[in-house]
Amino acid sequence: MSVISSPTVSSTELRRGALGAGFIIFFVVSAASPFSVLAGGFPIGIMLGNGAGTPALIGCALVIILMFSVGYTTIARYVTNAGGFYAFSARGLGGVAGGAAGGLALFAYNILQIGLYGMFGGVAAGTMSEVFGLHHPWWLYSLLAMGSIALLGYRKIDLSARVLCFVVTAEYLVILILDVAILTSGGDSGVNLDAFNAEHVFSGAPSIGLLFCFAAFIGFEATTIYGEEAKNPKRDIPLATYASILLIGCFYALSTWSMVVGTGVDKIVTVLQGLDDPTTLIYGLSDHYVGPELTRVIRVMFLVSIYAGLLAFHNSAARYFFAIGRDGLLPSILGTTHPVHQSPHIGSLLQTLIAASAILIFAASGGDPILQLFAWFSSLAALSLILLMAITSLAVLYFFIRHPELQEAMWRTRLFPALSCAALLFMLVIAVMHFDVLTGSSKVLSYGLCMLIPLFLAVGVILAVRLRRSSPERYQSLGFHKL
């Protein structure tokens, strides 16, 4: 395989060879935060979407993401860069488009991190009160988590990976115990595949249900971010990407189907609507099919799962700051790594400062950490990432058109990138139309939040144009990094 020669950009290196495919998979799976998605996201998606037919929609989302990943992993064989979406867009569509993608990526990962701190604080306050009788404000738990995550993000990447290995394994084991208990007991009215019948798949609002299913996979795209730290990026990144997507998708489908079977195909929406908090559904299922002992473990694991997602997204945001700073769009100090740990420590510190400021401001306003901070910011991040994926699919097309000497199959460089781009743009339109449903807020506030997306795209464009004027050589090198 030929590798395109690329200009050399003066930069400090990330820690090479620190991560194998297995560690990268743990980062991606923890970023998807499967436990918190199953306990917190899918119950709301089932209630607002197509009800019992949700497991089938997970399959639809899985197909779209697999189509996108074909081109995504193909370009990753030639562009190994911690900038991910930013680097691919710059190499495929040019520096201005790369700057726009970089600005949007920084925005998306930072607000997603802030939203998760809101959920962590809210869940922690409830869990500590219920299980241990401790009563403290939510923001205190958020800041405590932030301090430990800042320390892990500042240090060597393999330390974070080892923490996530333990957490992700525990998450899967606990949920699988509940799945097996539900299915072996026969559930509410026998184990069946009614959830996959057309009458349930197309009931309610399937388009909203599909958005929730798609949002549940967010984090899978992080595989390419760790390319510079992978032992063998050309092998490890595609392997980790496909393995993560299939693992997450199959696990979601099995577990949501088990939830439907356990509650009852014709009862699940009614049961969820009757709960003060739909995210407590999993606690009720655990109490009924296993016992309160597992429920207590689930409460704690729900919290640990959010923490794992925070750690994974913190690393993603720090690496975007690093890659964009290294290329000159942001202050060059962001493009330096720690002399001992070889971590993007300045980006890590900046991400922590941004998150801490946002949490303290929101806490002072008296807003709800889950229904407002998490709901608003996570939905906005999902919208941003759908757009980034569509831009990246287009970048894949143009990258291989510009480099015909790279003799890759047409279906990898043309067909699937084009199909995924069209599917993602369709989903983007649906998401904008129903954004008030996703955020649970008014249309005015929802569309006001949406306007932040073109704002940060414009910021990225301005940064790229400024660099083109001040340093044409560095501008031409955007997205290049020679391994």
PDB file of C-alpha atoms in Angstrom, residues 36 39-41 44 111-112 114-127 137-139 141-142 212 276-280 283 299 302-303 306 359 362-363 365-380 437-441 449:
ATOM      1  CA  SER A  36     -26.152   4.884  30.884  1.00  0.00           C
ATOM      2  CA  ALA A  39     -30.747   2.922  31.621  1.00  0.00           C
ATOM      3  CA  GLY A  40     -31.156   6.573  30.710  1.00  0.00           C
ATOM      4  CA  GLY A  41     -31.468   7.046  26.953  1.00  0.00           C
ATOM      5  CA  ILE A  44     -36.990   7.911  26.898  1.00  0.00           C
ATOM      6  CA  ILE A 111     -20.575  20.423  25.182  1.00  0.00           C
ATOM      7  CA  LEU A 112     -21.102  16.666  25.260  1.00  0.00           C
ATOM      8  CA  ILE A 114     -20.339  19.318  29.951  1.00  0.00           C
ATOM      9  CA  GLY A 115     -23.740  17.675  29.473  1.00  0.00           C
ATOM     10  CA  LEU A 116     -22.398  14.387  30.843  1.00  0.00           C
ATOM     11  CA  TYR A 117     -21.089  16.183  33.921  1.00  0.00           C
ATOM     12  CA  GLY A 118     -24.662  17.367  34.477  1.00  0.00           C
ATOM     13  CA  MET A 119     -26.004  13.824  34.233  1.00  0.00           C
ATOM     14  CA  PHE A 120     -23.225  12.499  36.456  1.00  0.00           C
ATOM     15  CA  GLY A 121     -23.923  15.087  39.127  1.00  0.00           C
ATOM     16  CA  GLY A 122     -27.672  14.504  39.042  1.00  0.00           C
ATOM     17  CA  VAL A 123     -27.405  10.706  39.122  1.00  0.00           C
ATOM     18  CA  ALA A 124     -24.680  10.814  41.780  1.00  0.00           C
ATOM     19  CA  ALA A 125     -26.757  13.026  44.058  1.00  0.00           C
ATOM     20  CA  GLY A 126     -29.723  10.651  43.731  1.00  0.00           C
ATOM     21  CA  THR A 127     -27.650   7.483  44.137  1.00  0.00           C
ATOM     22  CA  PRO A 137     -25.571  19.259  45.741  1.00  0.00           C
ATOM     23  CA  TRP A 138     -25.176  17.726  42.287  1.00  0.00           C
ATOM     24  CA  TRP A 139     -22.441  20.123  41.206  1.00  0.00           C
ATOM     25  CA  TYR A 141     -20.182  15.411  42.598  1.00  0.00           C
ATOM     26  CA  SER A 142     -19.561  16.808  39.105  1.00  0.00           C
ATOM     27  CA  PHE A 212     -32.364   8.145  19.833  1.00  0.00           C
ATOM     28  CA  ASP A 276     -42.044   9.928  37.404  1.00  0.00           C
ATOM     29  CA  ASP A 277     -38.604   9.243  35.919  1.00  0.00           C
ATOM     30  CA  PRO A 278     -38.461   6.866  32.899  1.00  0.00           C
ATOM     31  CA  THR A 279     -34.806   6.116  33.644  1.00  0.00           C
ATOM     32  CA  THR A 280     -35.902   4.138  36.715  1.00  0.00           C
ATOM     33  CA  TYR A 283     -34.416  -0.550  38.542  1.00  0.00           C
ATOM     34  CA  ARG A 299     -27.464   2.145  40.611  1.00  0.00           C
ATOM     35  CA  PHE A 302     -25.085   3.559  36.160  1.00  0.00           C
ATOM     36  CA  LEU A 303     -22.937   6.196  37.818  1.00  0.00           C
ATOM     37  CA  ILE A 306     -21.287   7.898  33.066  1.00  0.00           C
ATOM     38  CA  ILE A 359     -20.859  23.679  35.535  1.00  0.00           C
ATOM     39  CA  PHE A 362     -25.216  26.454  35.407  1.00  0.00           C
ATOM     40  CA  ALA A 363     -25.268  25.555  39.101  1.00  0.00           C
ATOM     41  CA  SER A 365     -28.541  29.579  37.634  1.00  0.00           C
ATOM     42  CA  GLY A 366     -30.416  26.839  39.505  1.00  0.00           C
ATOM     43  CA  GLY A 367     -31.125  24.766  36.377  1.00  0.00           C
ATOM     44  CA  ASP A 368     -31.815  21.029  36.366  1.00  0.00           C
ATOM     45  CA  PRO A 369     -28.580  19.093  35.630  1.00  0.00           C
ATOM     46  CA  ILE A 370     -30.311  16.250  33.751  1.00  0.00           C
ATOM     47  CA  LEU A 371     -33.508  17.635  32.196  1.00  0.00           C
ATOM     48  CA  GLN A 372     -31.799  20.830  31.049  1.00  0.00           C
ATOM     49  CA  LEU A 373     -27.998  20.708  31.052  1.00  0.00           C
ATOM     50  CA  PHE A 374     -27.673  17.114  29.851  1.00  0.00           C
ATOM     51  CA  ALA A 375     -30.756  17.091  27.600  1.00  0.00           C
ATOM     52  CA  TRP A 376     -29.831  20.322  25.830  1.00  0.00           C
ATOM     53  CA  PHE A 377     -26.110  19.769  25.429  1.00  0.00           C
ATOM     54  CA  SER A 378     -26.121  16.063  24.574  1.00  0.00           C
ATOM     55  CA  SER A 379     -28.817  16.587  21.908  1.00  0.00           C
ATOM     56  CA  LEU A 380     -26.891  19.503  20.426  1.00  0.00           C
ATOM     57  CA  VAL A 437     -38.663  16.802  21.320  1.00  0.00           C
ATOM     58  CA  LEU A 438     -35.046  15.703  21.796  1.00  0.00           C
ATOM     59  CA  THR A 439     -34.255  18.556  24.177  1.00  0.00           C
ATOM     60  CA  GLY A 440     -37.627  18.650  25.923  1.00  0.00           C
ATOM     61  CA  SER A 441     -37.652  22.452  25.565  1.00  0.00           C
ATOM     62  CA  LEU A 449     -29.396  26.141  20.401  1.00  0.00           C
TER      63      LEU A 449
END
